[in-house]
PDB file of C-alpha atoms in Angstrom:
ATOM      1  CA  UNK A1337      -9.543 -11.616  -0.654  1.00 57.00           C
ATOM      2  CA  UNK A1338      -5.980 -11.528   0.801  1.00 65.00           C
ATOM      3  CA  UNK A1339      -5.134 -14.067   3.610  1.00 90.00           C
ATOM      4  CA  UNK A1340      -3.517 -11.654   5.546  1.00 95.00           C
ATOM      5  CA  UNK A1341      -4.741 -10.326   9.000  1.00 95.00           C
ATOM      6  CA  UNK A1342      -3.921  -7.761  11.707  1.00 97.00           C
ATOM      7  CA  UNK A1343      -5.410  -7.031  15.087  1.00 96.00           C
ATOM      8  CA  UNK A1344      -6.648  -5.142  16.504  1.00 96.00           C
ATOM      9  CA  UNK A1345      -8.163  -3.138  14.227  1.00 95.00           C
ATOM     10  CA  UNK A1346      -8.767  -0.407  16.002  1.00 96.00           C
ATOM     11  CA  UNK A1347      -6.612   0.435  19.627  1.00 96.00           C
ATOM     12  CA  UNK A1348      -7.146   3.895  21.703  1.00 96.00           C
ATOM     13  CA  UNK A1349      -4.201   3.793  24.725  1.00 96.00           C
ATOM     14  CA  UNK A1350      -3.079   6.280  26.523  1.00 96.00           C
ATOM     15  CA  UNK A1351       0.471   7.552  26.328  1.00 96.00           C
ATOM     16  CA  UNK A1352       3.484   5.863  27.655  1.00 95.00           C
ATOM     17  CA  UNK A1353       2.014   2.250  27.299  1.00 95.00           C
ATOM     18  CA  UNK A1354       3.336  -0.761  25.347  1.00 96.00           C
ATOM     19  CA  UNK A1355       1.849  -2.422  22.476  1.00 96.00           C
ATOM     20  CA  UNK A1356       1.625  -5.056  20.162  1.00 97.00           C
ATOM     21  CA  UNK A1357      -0.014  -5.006  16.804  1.00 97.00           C
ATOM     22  CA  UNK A1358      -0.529  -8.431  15.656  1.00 97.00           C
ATOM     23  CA  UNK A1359      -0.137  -9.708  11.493  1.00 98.00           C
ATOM     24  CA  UNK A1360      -0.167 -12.905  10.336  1.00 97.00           C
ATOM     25  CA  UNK A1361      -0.687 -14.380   7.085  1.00 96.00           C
ATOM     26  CA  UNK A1362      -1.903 -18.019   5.477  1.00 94.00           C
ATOM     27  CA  UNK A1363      -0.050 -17.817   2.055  1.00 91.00           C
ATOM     28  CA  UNK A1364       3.309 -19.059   3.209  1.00 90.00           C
ATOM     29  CA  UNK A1365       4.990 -15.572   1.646  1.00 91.00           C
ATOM     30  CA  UNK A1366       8.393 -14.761   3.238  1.00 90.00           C
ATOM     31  CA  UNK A1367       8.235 -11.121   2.822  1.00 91.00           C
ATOM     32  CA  UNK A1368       6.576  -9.196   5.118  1.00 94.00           C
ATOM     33  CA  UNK A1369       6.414  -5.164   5.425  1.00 94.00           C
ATOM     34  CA  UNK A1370       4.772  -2.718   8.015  1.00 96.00           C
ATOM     35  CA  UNK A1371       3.724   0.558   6.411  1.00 95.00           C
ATOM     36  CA  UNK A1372       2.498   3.731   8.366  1.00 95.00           C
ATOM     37  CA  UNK A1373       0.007   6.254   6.636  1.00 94.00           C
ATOM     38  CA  UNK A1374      -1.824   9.527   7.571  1.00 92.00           C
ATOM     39  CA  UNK A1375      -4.921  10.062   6.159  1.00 86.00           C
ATOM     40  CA  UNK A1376      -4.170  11.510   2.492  1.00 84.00           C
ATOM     41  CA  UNK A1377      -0.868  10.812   2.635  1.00 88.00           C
ATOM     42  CA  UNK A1378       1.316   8.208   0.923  1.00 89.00           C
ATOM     43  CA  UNK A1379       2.247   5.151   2.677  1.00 92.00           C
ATOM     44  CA  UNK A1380       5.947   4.685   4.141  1.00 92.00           C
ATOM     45  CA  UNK A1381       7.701   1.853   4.739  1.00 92.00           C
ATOM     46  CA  UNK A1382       8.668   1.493   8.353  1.00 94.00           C
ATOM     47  CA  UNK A1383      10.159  -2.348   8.955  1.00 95.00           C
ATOM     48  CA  UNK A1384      10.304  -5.375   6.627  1.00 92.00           C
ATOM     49  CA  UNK A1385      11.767  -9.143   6.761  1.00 93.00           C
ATOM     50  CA  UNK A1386      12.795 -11.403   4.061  1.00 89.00           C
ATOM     51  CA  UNK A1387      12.109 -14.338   5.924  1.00 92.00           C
ATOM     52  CA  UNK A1388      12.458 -15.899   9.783  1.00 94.00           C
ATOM     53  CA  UNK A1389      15.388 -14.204  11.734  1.00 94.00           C
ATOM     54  CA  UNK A1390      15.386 -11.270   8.918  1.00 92.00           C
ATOM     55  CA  UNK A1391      13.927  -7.702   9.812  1.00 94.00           C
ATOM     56  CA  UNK A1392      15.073  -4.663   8.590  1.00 91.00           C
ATOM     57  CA  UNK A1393      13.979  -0.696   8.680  1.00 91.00           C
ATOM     58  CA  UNK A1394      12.637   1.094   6.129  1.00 88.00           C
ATOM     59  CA  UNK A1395      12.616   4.612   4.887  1.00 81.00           C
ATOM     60  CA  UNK A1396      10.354   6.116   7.636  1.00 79.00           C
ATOM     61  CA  UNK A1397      12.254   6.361  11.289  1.00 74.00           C
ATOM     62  CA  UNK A1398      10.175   4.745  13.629  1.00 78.00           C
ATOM     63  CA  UNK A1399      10.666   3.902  17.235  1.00 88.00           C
ATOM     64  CA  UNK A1400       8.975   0.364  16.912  1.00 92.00           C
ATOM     65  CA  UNK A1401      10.324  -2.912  16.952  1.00 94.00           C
ATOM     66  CA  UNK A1402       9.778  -6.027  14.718  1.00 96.00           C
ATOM     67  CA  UNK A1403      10.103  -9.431  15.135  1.00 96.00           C
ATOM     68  CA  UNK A1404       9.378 -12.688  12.657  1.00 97.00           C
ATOM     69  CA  UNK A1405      10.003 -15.938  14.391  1.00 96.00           C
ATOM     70  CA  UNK A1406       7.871 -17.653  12.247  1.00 96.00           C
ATOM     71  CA  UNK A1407       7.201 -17.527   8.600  1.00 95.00           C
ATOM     72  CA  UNK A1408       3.509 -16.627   9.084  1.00 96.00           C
ATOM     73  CA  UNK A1409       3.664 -13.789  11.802  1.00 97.00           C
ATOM     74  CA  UNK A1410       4.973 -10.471  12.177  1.00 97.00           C
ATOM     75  CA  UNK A1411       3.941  -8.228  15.237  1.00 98.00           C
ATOM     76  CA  UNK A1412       5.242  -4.780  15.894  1.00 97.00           C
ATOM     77  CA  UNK A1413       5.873  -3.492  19.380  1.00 96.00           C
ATOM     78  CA  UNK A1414       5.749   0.208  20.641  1.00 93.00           C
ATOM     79  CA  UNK A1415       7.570   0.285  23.754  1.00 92.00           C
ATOM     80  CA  UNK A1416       6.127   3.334  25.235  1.00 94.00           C
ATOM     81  CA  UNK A1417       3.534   4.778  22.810  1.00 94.00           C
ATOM     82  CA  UNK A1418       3.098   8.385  22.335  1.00 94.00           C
ATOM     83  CA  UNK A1419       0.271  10.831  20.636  1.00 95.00           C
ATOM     84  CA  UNK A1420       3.014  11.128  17.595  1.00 93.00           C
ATOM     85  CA  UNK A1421       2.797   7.712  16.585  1.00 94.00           C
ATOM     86  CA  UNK A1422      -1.299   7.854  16.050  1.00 96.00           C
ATOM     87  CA  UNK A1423      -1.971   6.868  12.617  1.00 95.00           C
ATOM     88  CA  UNK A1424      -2.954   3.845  10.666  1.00 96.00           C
ATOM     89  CA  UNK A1425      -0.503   0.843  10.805  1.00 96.00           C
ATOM     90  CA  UNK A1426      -0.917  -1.328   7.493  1.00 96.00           C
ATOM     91  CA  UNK A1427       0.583  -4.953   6.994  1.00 97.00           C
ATOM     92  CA  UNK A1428       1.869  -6.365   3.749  1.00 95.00           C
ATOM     93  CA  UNK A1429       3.345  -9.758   2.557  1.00 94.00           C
ATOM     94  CA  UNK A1430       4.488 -11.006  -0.726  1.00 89.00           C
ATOM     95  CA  UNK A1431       5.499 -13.761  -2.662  1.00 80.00           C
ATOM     96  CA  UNK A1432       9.544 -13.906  -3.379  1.00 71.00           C
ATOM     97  CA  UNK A1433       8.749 -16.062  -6.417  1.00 69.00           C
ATOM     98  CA  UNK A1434       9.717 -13.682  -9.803  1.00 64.00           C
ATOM     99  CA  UNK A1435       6.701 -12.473 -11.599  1.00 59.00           C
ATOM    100  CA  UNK A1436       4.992 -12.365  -7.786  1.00 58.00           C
ATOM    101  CA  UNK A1437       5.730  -8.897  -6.388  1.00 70.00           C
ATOM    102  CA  UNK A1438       2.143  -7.774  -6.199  1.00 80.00           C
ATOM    103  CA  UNK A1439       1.738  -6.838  -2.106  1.00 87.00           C
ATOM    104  CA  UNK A1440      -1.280  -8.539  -0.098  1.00 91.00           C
ATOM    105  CA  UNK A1441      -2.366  -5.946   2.406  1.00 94.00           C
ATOM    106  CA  UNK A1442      -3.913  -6.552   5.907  1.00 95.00           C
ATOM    107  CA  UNK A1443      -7.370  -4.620   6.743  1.00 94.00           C
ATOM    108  CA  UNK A1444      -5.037  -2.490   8.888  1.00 95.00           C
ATOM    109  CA  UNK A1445      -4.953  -1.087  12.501  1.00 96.00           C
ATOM    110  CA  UNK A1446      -6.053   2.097  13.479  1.00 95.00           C
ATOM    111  CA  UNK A1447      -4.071   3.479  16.509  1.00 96.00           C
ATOM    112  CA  UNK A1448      -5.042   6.388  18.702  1.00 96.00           C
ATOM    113  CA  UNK A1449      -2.525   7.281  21.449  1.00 96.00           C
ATOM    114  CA  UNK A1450      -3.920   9.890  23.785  1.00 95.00           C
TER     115      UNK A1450
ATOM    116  CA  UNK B1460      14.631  12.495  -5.861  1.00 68.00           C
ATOM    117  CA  UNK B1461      12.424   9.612  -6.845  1.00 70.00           C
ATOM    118  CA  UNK B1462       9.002  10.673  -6.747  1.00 91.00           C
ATOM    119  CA  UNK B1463       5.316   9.551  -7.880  1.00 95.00           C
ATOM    120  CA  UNK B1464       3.022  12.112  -8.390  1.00 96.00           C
ATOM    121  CA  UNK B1465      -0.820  11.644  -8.482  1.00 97.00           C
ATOM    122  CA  UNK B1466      -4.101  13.972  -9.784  1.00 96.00           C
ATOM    123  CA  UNK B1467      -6.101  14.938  -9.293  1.00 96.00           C
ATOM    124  CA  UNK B1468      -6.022  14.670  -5.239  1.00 95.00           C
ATOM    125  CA  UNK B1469      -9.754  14.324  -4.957  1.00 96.00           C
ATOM    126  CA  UNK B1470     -12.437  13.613  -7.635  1.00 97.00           C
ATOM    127  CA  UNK B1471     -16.730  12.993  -7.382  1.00 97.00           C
ATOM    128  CA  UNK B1472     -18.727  12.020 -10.249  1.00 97.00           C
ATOM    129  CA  UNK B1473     -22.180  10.576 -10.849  1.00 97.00           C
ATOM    130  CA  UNK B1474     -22.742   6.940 -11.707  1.00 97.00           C
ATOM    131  CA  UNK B1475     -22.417   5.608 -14.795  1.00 97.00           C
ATOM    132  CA  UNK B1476     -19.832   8.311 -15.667  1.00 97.00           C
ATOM    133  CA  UNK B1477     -16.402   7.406 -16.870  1.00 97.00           C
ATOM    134  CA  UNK B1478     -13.226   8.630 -15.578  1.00 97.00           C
ATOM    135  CA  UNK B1479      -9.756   8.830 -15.341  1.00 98.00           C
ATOM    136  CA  UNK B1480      -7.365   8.955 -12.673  1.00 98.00           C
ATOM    137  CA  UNK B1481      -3.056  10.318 -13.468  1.00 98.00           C
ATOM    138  CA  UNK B1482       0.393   9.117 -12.153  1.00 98.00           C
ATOM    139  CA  UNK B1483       3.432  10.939 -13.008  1.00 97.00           C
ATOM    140  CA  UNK B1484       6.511   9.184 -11.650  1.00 96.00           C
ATOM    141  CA  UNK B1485      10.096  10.185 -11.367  1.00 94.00           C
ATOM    142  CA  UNK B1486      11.823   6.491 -10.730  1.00 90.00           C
ATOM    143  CA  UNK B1487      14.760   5.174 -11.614  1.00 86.00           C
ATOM    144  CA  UNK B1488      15.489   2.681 -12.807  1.00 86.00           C
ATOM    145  CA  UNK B1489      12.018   1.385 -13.038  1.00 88.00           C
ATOM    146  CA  UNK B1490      10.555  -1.680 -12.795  1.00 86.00           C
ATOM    147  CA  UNK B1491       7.214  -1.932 -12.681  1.00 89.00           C
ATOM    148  CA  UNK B1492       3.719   0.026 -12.177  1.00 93.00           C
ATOM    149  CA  UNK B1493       0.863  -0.753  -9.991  1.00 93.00           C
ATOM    150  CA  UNK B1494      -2.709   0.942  -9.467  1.00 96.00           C
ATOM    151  CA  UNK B1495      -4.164  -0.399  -6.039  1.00 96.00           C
ATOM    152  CA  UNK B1496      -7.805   0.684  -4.744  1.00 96.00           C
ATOM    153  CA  UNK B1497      -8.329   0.929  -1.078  1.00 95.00           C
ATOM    154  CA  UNK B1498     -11.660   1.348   0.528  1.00 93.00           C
ATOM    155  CA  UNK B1499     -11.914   3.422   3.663  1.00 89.00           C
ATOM    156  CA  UNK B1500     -10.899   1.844   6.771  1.00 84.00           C
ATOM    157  CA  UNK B1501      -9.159  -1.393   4.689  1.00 88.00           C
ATOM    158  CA  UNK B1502      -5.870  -2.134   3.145  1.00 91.00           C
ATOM    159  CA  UNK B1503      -5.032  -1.332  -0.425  1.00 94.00           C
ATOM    160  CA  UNK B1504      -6.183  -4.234  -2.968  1.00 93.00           C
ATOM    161  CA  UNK B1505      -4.055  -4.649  -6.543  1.00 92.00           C
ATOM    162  CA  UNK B1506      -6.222  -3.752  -9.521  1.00 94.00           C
ATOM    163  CA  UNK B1507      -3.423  -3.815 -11.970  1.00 92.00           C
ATOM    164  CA  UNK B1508       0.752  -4.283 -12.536  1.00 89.00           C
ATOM    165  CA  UNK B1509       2.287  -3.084 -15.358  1.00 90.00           C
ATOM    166  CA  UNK B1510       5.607  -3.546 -16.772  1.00 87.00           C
ATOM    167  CA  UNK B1511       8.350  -1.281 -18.663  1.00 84.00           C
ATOM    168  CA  UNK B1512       6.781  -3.221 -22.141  1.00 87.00           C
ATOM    169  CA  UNK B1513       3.146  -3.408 -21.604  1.00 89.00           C
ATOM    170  CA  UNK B1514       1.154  -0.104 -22.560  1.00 91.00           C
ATOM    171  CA  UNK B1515      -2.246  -1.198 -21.471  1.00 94.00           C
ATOM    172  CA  UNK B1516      -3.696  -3.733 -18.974  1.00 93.00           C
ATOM    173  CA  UNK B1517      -7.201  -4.285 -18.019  1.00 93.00           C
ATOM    174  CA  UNK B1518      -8.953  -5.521 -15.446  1.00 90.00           C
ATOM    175  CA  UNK B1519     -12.831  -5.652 -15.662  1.00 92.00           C
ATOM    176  CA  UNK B1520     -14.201  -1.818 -15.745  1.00 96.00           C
ATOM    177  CA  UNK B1521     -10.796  -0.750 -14.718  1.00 96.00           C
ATOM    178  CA  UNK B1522      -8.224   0.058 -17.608  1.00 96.00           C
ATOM    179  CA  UNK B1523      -4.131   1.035 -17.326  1.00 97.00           C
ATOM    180  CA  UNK B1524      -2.420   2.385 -19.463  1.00 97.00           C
ATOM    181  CA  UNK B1525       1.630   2.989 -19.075  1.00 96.00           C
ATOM    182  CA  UNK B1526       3.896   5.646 -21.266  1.00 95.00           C
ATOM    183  CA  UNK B1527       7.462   4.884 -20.056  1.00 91.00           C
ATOM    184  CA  UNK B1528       9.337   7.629 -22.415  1.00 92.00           C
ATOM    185  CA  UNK B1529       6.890   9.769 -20.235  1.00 95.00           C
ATOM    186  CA  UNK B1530       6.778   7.772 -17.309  1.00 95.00           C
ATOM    187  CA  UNK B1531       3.174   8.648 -17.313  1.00 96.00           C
ATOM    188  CA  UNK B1532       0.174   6.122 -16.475  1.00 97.00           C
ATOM    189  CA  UNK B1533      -3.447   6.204 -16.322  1.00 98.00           C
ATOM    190  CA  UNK B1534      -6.565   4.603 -14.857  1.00 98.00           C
ATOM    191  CA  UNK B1535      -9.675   4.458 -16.175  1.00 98.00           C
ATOM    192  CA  UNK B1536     -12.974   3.884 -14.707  1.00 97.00           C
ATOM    193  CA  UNK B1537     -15.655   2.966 -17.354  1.00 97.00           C
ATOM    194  CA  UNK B1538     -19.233   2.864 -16.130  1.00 97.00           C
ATOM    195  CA  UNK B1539     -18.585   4.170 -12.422  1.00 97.00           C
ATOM    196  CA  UNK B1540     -20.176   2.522  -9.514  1.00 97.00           C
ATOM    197  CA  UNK B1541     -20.699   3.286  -5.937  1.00 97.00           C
ATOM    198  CA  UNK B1542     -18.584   0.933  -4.364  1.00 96.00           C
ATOM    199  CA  UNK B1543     -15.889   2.199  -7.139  1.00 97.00           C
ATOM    200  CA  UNK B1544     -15.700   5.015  -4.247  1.00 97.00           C
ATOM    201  CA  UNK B1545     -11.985   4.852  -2.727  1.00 97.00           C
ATOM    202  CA  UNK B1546      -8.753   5.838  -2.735  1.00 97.00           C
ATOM    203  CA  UNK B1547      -6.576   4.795  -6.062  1.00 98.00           C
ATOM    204  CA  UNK B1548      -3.071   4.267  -5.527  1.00 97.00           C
ATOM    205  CA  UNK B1549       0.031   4.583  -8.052  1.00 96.00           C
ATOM    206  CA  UNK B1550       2.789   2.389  -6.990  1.00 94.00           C
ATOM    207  CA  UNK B1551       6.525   2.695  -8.353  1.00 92.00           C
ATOM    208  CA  UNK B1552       9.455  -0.252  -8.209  1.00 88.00           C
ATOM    209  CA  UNK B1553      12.682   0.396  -9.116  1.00 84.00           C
ATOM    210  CA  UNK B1554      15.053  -2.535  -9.680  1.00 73.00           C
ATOM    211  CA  UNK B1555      18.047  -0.814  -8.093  1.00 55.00           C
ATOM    212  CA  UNK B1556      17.883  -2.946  -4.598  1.00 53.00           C
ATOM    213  CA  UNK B1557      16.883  -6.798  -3.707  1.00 56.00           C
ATOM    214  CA  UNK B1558      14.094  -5.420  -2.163  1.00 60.00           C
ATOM    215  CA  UNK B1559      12.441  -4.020  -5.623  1.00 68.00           C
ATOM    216  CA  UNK B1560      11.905  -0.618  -3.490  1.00 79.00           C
ATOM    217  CA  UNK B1561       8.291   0.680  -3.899  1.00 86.00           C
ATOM    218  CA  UNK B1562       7.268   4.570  -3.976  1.00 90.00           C
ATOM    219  CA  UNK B1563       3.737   5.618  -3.527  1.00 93.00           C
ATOM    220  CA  UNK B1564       1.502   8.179  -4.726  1.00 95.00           C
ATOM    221  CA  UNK B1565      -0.623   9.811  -2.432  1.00 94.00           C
ATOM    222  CA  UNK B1566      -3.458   8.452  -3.925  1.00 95.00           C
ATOM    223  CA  UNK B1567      -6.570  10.145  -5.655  1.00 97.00           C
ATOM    224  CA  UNK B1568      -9.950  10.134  -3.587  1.00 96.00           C
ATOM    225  CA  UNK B1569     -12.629   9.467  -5.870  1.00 97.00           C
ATOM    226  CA  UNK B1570     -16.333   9.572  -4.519  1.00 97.00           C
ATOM    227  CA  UNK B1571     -19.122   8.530  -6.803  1.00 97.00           C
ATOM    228  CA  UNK B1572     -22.522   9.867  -6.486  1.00 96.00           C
ATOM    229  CA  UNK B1573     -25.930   8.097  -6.814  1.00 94.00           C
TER     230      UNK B1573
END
Protein backbone atom coordinates (compact mmCIF):
# COMPACT_ATOMS: atom_id res chain seq x y z
CA UNK A 1 0.00 0.00 0.00
CA UNK A 2 1.24 3.39 -1.35
CA UNK A 3 1.80 6.24 1.22
CA UNK A 4 0.22 8.61 -0.80
CA UNK A 5 -3.15 10.39 0.02
CA UNK A 6 -5.70 12.84 -1.44
CA UNK A 7 -8.81 14.43 -0.04
CA UNK A 8 -11.44 14.61 -0.39
CA UNK A 9 -12.35 11.78 -2.01
CA UNK A 10 -15.33 12.59 -3.21
CA UNK A 11 -16.53 16.69 -3.66
CA UNK A 12 -20.08 17.73 -5.36
CA UNK A 13 -19.91 21.94 -5.68
CA UNK A 14 -21.76 23.88 -7.56
CA UNK A 15 -20.38 25.92 -10.42
CA UNK A 16 -18.30 28.96 -10.15
CA UNK A 17 -16.73 27.97 -6.70
CA UNK A 18 -13.07 27.50 -5.71
CA UNK A 19 -11.37 24.46 -4.68
CA UNK A 20 -8.65 22.70 -3.33
CA UNK A 21 -7.84 19.07 -3.74
CA UNK A 22 -5.42 18.07 -1.21
CA UNK A 23 -2.19 15.21 -1.90
CA UNK A 24 0.39 14.50 0.21
CA UNK A 25 2.72 11.76 0.46
CA UNK A 26 5.12 9.97 3.35
CA UNK A 27 7.89 8.52 1.03
CA UNK A 28 9.99 11.63 0.72
CA UNK A 29 9.64 11.29 -3.43
CA UNK A 30 10.27 14.63 -5.22
CA UNK A 31 8.15 13.99 -8.14
CA UNK A 32 4.78 14.57 -7.99
CA UNK A 33 2.03 14.46 -10.96
CA UNK A 34 -1.81 15.25 -11.12
CA UNK A 35 -3.58 13.15 -13.73
CA UNK A 36 -7.29 13.67 -14.90
CA UNK A 37 -9.38 10.60 -16.23
CA UNK A 38 -12.96 9.94 -17.54
CA UNK A 39 -14.33 6.85 -16.90
CA UNK A 40 -12.84 4.43 -19.73
CA UNK A 41 -10.57 6.69 -20.80
CA UNK A 42 -6.78 6.93 -20.48
CA UNK A 43 -5.29 9.06 -17.92
CA UNK A 44 -3.64 12.57 -18.91
CA UNK A 45 -1.19 14.32 -17.36
CA UNK A 46 -2.33 17.73 -16.27
CA UNK A 47 0.59 19.38 -13.80
CA UNK A 48 3.78 17.88 -12.33
CA UNK A 49 6.88 19.14 -10.07
CA UNK A 50 10.31 17.87 -9.79
CA UNK A 51 10.73 19.04 -6.47
CA UNK A 52 9.85 22.32 -4.04
CA UNK A 53 9.46 25.58 -6.15
CA UNK A 54 9.14 23.24 -9.46
CA UNK A 55 5.62 22.78 -11.20
CA UNK A 56 5.06 22.38 -14.60
CA UNK A 57 1.93 21.51 -17.12
CA UNK A 58 1.40 18.59 -18.76
CA UNK A 59 -0.12 17.41 -21.96
CA UNK A 60 -3.83 17.98 -21.01
CA UNK A 61 -4.82 21.98 -20.85
CA UNK A 62 -6.27 22.55 -17.69
CA UNK A 63 -7.38 25.68 -15.98
CA UNK A 64 -6.01 24.57 -12.47
CA UNK A 65 -3.22 25.66 -10.57
CA UNK A 66 -0.43 23.79 -8.65
CA UNK A 67 1.64 24.52 -6.00
CA UNK A 68 4.55 22.36 -3.96
CA UNK A 69 6.00 24.29 -1.11
CA UNK A 70 6.96 21.39 0.55
CA UNK A 71 8.43 18.15 -0.52
CA UNK A 72 5.48 16.11 0.81
CA UNK A 73 2.37 18.12 -0.51
CA UNK A 74 0.88 19.04 -3.64
CA UNK A 75 -2.73 20.59 -3.78
CA UNK A 76 -4.45 21.72 -6.91
CA UNK A 77 -6.74 24.71 -6.99
CA UNK A 78 -9.76 25.38 -9.38
CA UNK A 79 -10.41 28.92 -9.24
CA UNK A 80 -13.92 28.95 -10.37
CA UNK A 81 -15.02 25.35 -11.06
CA UNK A 82 -17.25 24.48 -13.84
CA UNK A 83 -19.49 21.22 -14.93
CA UNK A 84 -16.47 20.62 -17.65
CA UNK A 85 -13.95 19.92 -15.22
CA UNK A 86 -16.13 16.88 -13.45
CA UNK A 87 -14.08 13.88 -13.57
CA UNK A 88 -11.75 11.94 -11.40
CA UNK A 89 -8.55 13.80 -10.24
CA UNK A 90 -5.69 11.13 -9.51
CA UNK A 91 -2.31 11.92 -7.61
CA UNK A 92 1.03 10.34 -8.32
CA UNK A 93 4.61 10.58 -6.83
CA UNK A 94 7.79 8.87 -7.61
CA UNK A 95 11.11 8.20 -6.65
CA UNK A 96 13.93 10.24 -8.85
CA UNK A 97 16.41 7.53 -7.84
CA UNK A 98 17.30 5.41 -11.41
CA UNK A 99 15.76 2.03 -11.48
CA UNK A 100 12.68 3.86 -9.33
CA UNK A 101 10.22 5.19 -11.92
CA UNK A 102 7.35 2.97 -10.92
CA UNK A 103 4.36 5.80 -9.98
CA UNK A 104 2.59 5.51 -6.40
CA UNK A 105 -0.97 6.58 -6.98
CA UNK A 106 -3.35 8.32 -4.47
CA UNK A 107 -6.99 6.63 -3.93
CA UNK A 108 -8.10 9.64 -6.01
CA UNK A 109 -10.84 12.38 -5.86
CA UNK A 110 -13.96 12.23 -7.45
CA UNK A 111 -15.28 15.74 -8.45
CA UNK A 112 -18.80 16.62 -9.45
CA UNK A 113 -19.35 20.28 -10.44
CA UNK A 114 -23.02 21.02 -10.94
CA UNK B 1 1.89 9.96 -33.01
CA UNK B 2 2.92 7.98 -29.99
CA UNK B 3 0.23 5.80 -29.05
CA UNK B 4 -0.62 2.65 -26.71
CA UNK B 5 -3.25 0.63 -27.74
CA UNK B 6 -5.14 -1.86 -25.46
CA UNK B 7 -7.79 -5.10 -26.10
CA UNK B 8 -9.81 -6.06 -25.67
CA UNK B 9 -11.75 -2.88 -24.04
CA UNK B 10 -13.85 -5.03 -21.78
CA UNK B 11 -13.54 -8.75 -20.82
CA UNK B 12 -15.78 -11.26 -18.07
CA UNK B 13 -14.82 -14.67 -17.33
CA UNK B 14 -15.61 -17.25 -14.66
CA UNK B 15 -13.23 -18.04 -11.84
CA UNK B 16 -10.58 -20.12 -12.06
CA UNK B 17 -10.28 -19.31 -15.80
CA UNK B 18 -7.10 -17.99 -17.26
CA UNK B 19 -6.70 -15.04 -19.37
CA UNK B 20 -4.94 -12.66 -21.19
CA UNK B 21 -5.05 -9.09 -21.55
CA UNK B 22 -2.97 -7.03 -25.08
CA UNK B 23 -0.93 -3.75 -25.41
CA UNK B 24 0.16 -2.57 -28.69
CA UNK B 25 2.31 0.54 -28.38
CA UNK B 26 3.62 2.99 -30.88
CA UNK B 27 6.56 4.80 -28.63
CA UNK B 28 9.55 6.08 -29.40
CA UNK B 29 12.14 5.78 -28.25
CA UNK B 30 11.05 3.47 -25.55
CA UNK B 31 11.97 2.91 -22.32
CA UNK B 32 10.13 0.88 -20.39
CA UNK B 33 6.63 -1.09 -19.98
CA UNK B 34 4.29 -1.18 -17.14
CA UNK B 35 0.89 -3.17 -16.47
CA UNK B 36 -0.94 -1.38 -13.45
CA UNK B 37 -4.41 -2.78 -11.99
CA UNK B 38 -6.82 -0.32 -10.60
CA UNK B 39 -9.86 -1.24 -8.67
CA UNK B 40 -12.96 0.88 -9.04
CA UNK B 41 -13.05 4.01 -7.21
CA UNK B 42 -8.93 3.72 -6.30
CA UNK B 43 -5.75 4.68 -7.93
CA UNK B 44 -3.86 2.43 -10.27
CA UNK B 45 -1.38 -0.08 -8.32
CA UNK B 46 2.01 -1.44 -10.35
CA UNK B 47 1.78 -5.16 -11.03
CA UNK B 48 4.75 -5.25 -13.28
CA UNK B 49 7.76 -2.99 -15.23
CA UNK B 50 9.41 -4.25 -17.96
CA UNK B 51 12.37 -3.19 -19.78
CA UNK B 52 13.57 -3.02 -23.62
CA UNK B 53 15.70 -6.57 -22.56
CA UNK B 54 13.43 -8.47 -20.38
CA UNK B 55 10.74 -10.68 -22.30
CA UNK B 56 8.87 -11.95 -19.33
CA UNK B 57 8.26 -10.80 -15.71
CA UNK B 58 6.07 -12.28 -13.16
CA UNK B 59 4.44 -11.34 -10.39
CA UNK B 60 2.39 -13.98 -8.40
CA UNK B 61 -0.72 -15.15 -10.74
CA UNK B 62 0.04 -12.26 -12.93
CA UNK B 63 2.57 -12.88 -15.90
CA UNK B 64 4.19 -10.11 -18.64
CA UNK B 65 5.49 -10.74 -21.33
CA UNK B 66 7.25 -7.89 -23.72
CA UNK B 67 8.09 -8.29 -27.74
CA UNK B 68 9.99 -5.04 -28.51
CA UNK B 69 10.63 -5.82 -32.46
CA UNK B 70 6.73 -5.84 -32.11
CA UNK B 71 6.35 -3.54 -29.44
CA UNK B 72 3.72 -5.90 -28.31
CA UNK B 73 3.09 -7.02 -24.51
CA UNK B 74 0.86 -9.22 -22.68
CA UNK B 75 -0.74 -9.99 -19.32
CA UNK B 76 -1.75 -12.98 -18.11
CA UNK B 77 -4.09 -13.92 -15.46
CA UNK B 78 -3.67 -17.61 -14.33
CA UNK B 79 -6.33 -18.95 -12.00
CA UNK B 80 -8.73 -15.77 -12.02
CA UNK B 81 -10.18 -14.45 -8.88
CA UNK B 82 -12.86 -12.09 -7.93
CA UNK B 83 -11.02 -9.39 -6.59
CA UNK B 84 -8.76 -9.87 -9.95
CA UNK B 85 -11.93 -7.71 -11.21
CA UNK B 86 -10.48 -4.16 -12.42
CA UNK B 87 -9.21 -2.16 -14.83
CA UNK B 88 -5.54 -3.26 -16.31
CA UNK B 89 -3.46 -0.58 -17.48
CA UNK B 90 -0.52 -0.55 -20.20
CA UNK B 91 1.87 2.16 -19.50
CA UNK B 92 4.57 3.48 -22.12
CA UNK B 93 8.01 5.64 -21.24
CA UNK B 94 9.96 6.96 -23.71
CA UNK B 95 13.45 8.23 -22.81
CA UNK B 96 13.28 11.25 -25.11
CA UNK B 97 12.64 13.96 -22.10
CA UNK B 98 13.97 14.24 -18.25
CA UNK B 99 10.68 13.56 -17.37
CA UNK B 100 10.69 9.76 -18.87
CA UNK B 101 7.15 10.85 -20.50
CA UNK B 102 4.47 8.15 -19.84
CA UNK B 103 1.52 7.19 -22.40
CA UNK B 104 -1.42 5.22 -21.27
CA UNK B 105 -3.66 2.72 -22.58
CA UNK B 106 -7.12 3.02 -21.96
CA UNK B 107 -7.13 0.15 -19.99
CA UNK B 108 -9.05 -3.27 -20.36
CA UNK B 109 -12.11 -3.84 -17.90
CA UNK B 110 -12.03 -7.26 -16.84
CA UNK B 111 -14.96 -8.60 -14.56
CA UNK B 112 -14.72 -12.07 -13.15
CA UNK B 113 -17.69 -14.08 -12.37
CA UNK B 114 -18.39 -16.40 -9.37
Amino acid sequence: EADIYQTPRYLVIGTGKKITLECSQTMGHDKMYWYQQDPGMELHLIHYSYGVNSTEKGDLSSESTVSRIRTEHFPLTLESARPSHTSQYLCASSDTRPGSETQYFGPGTRLLVL
Amino acid sequence: KNQVEQSPQSLIILEGKNCTLQCNYTVSPFSNLRWYKQDTGRGPVSLTIMTFSENTKSNRRYTATLDADTKQSSLHITASQLSDSASYICVVSDRGSTLGRLYFGRGTQLTVWP
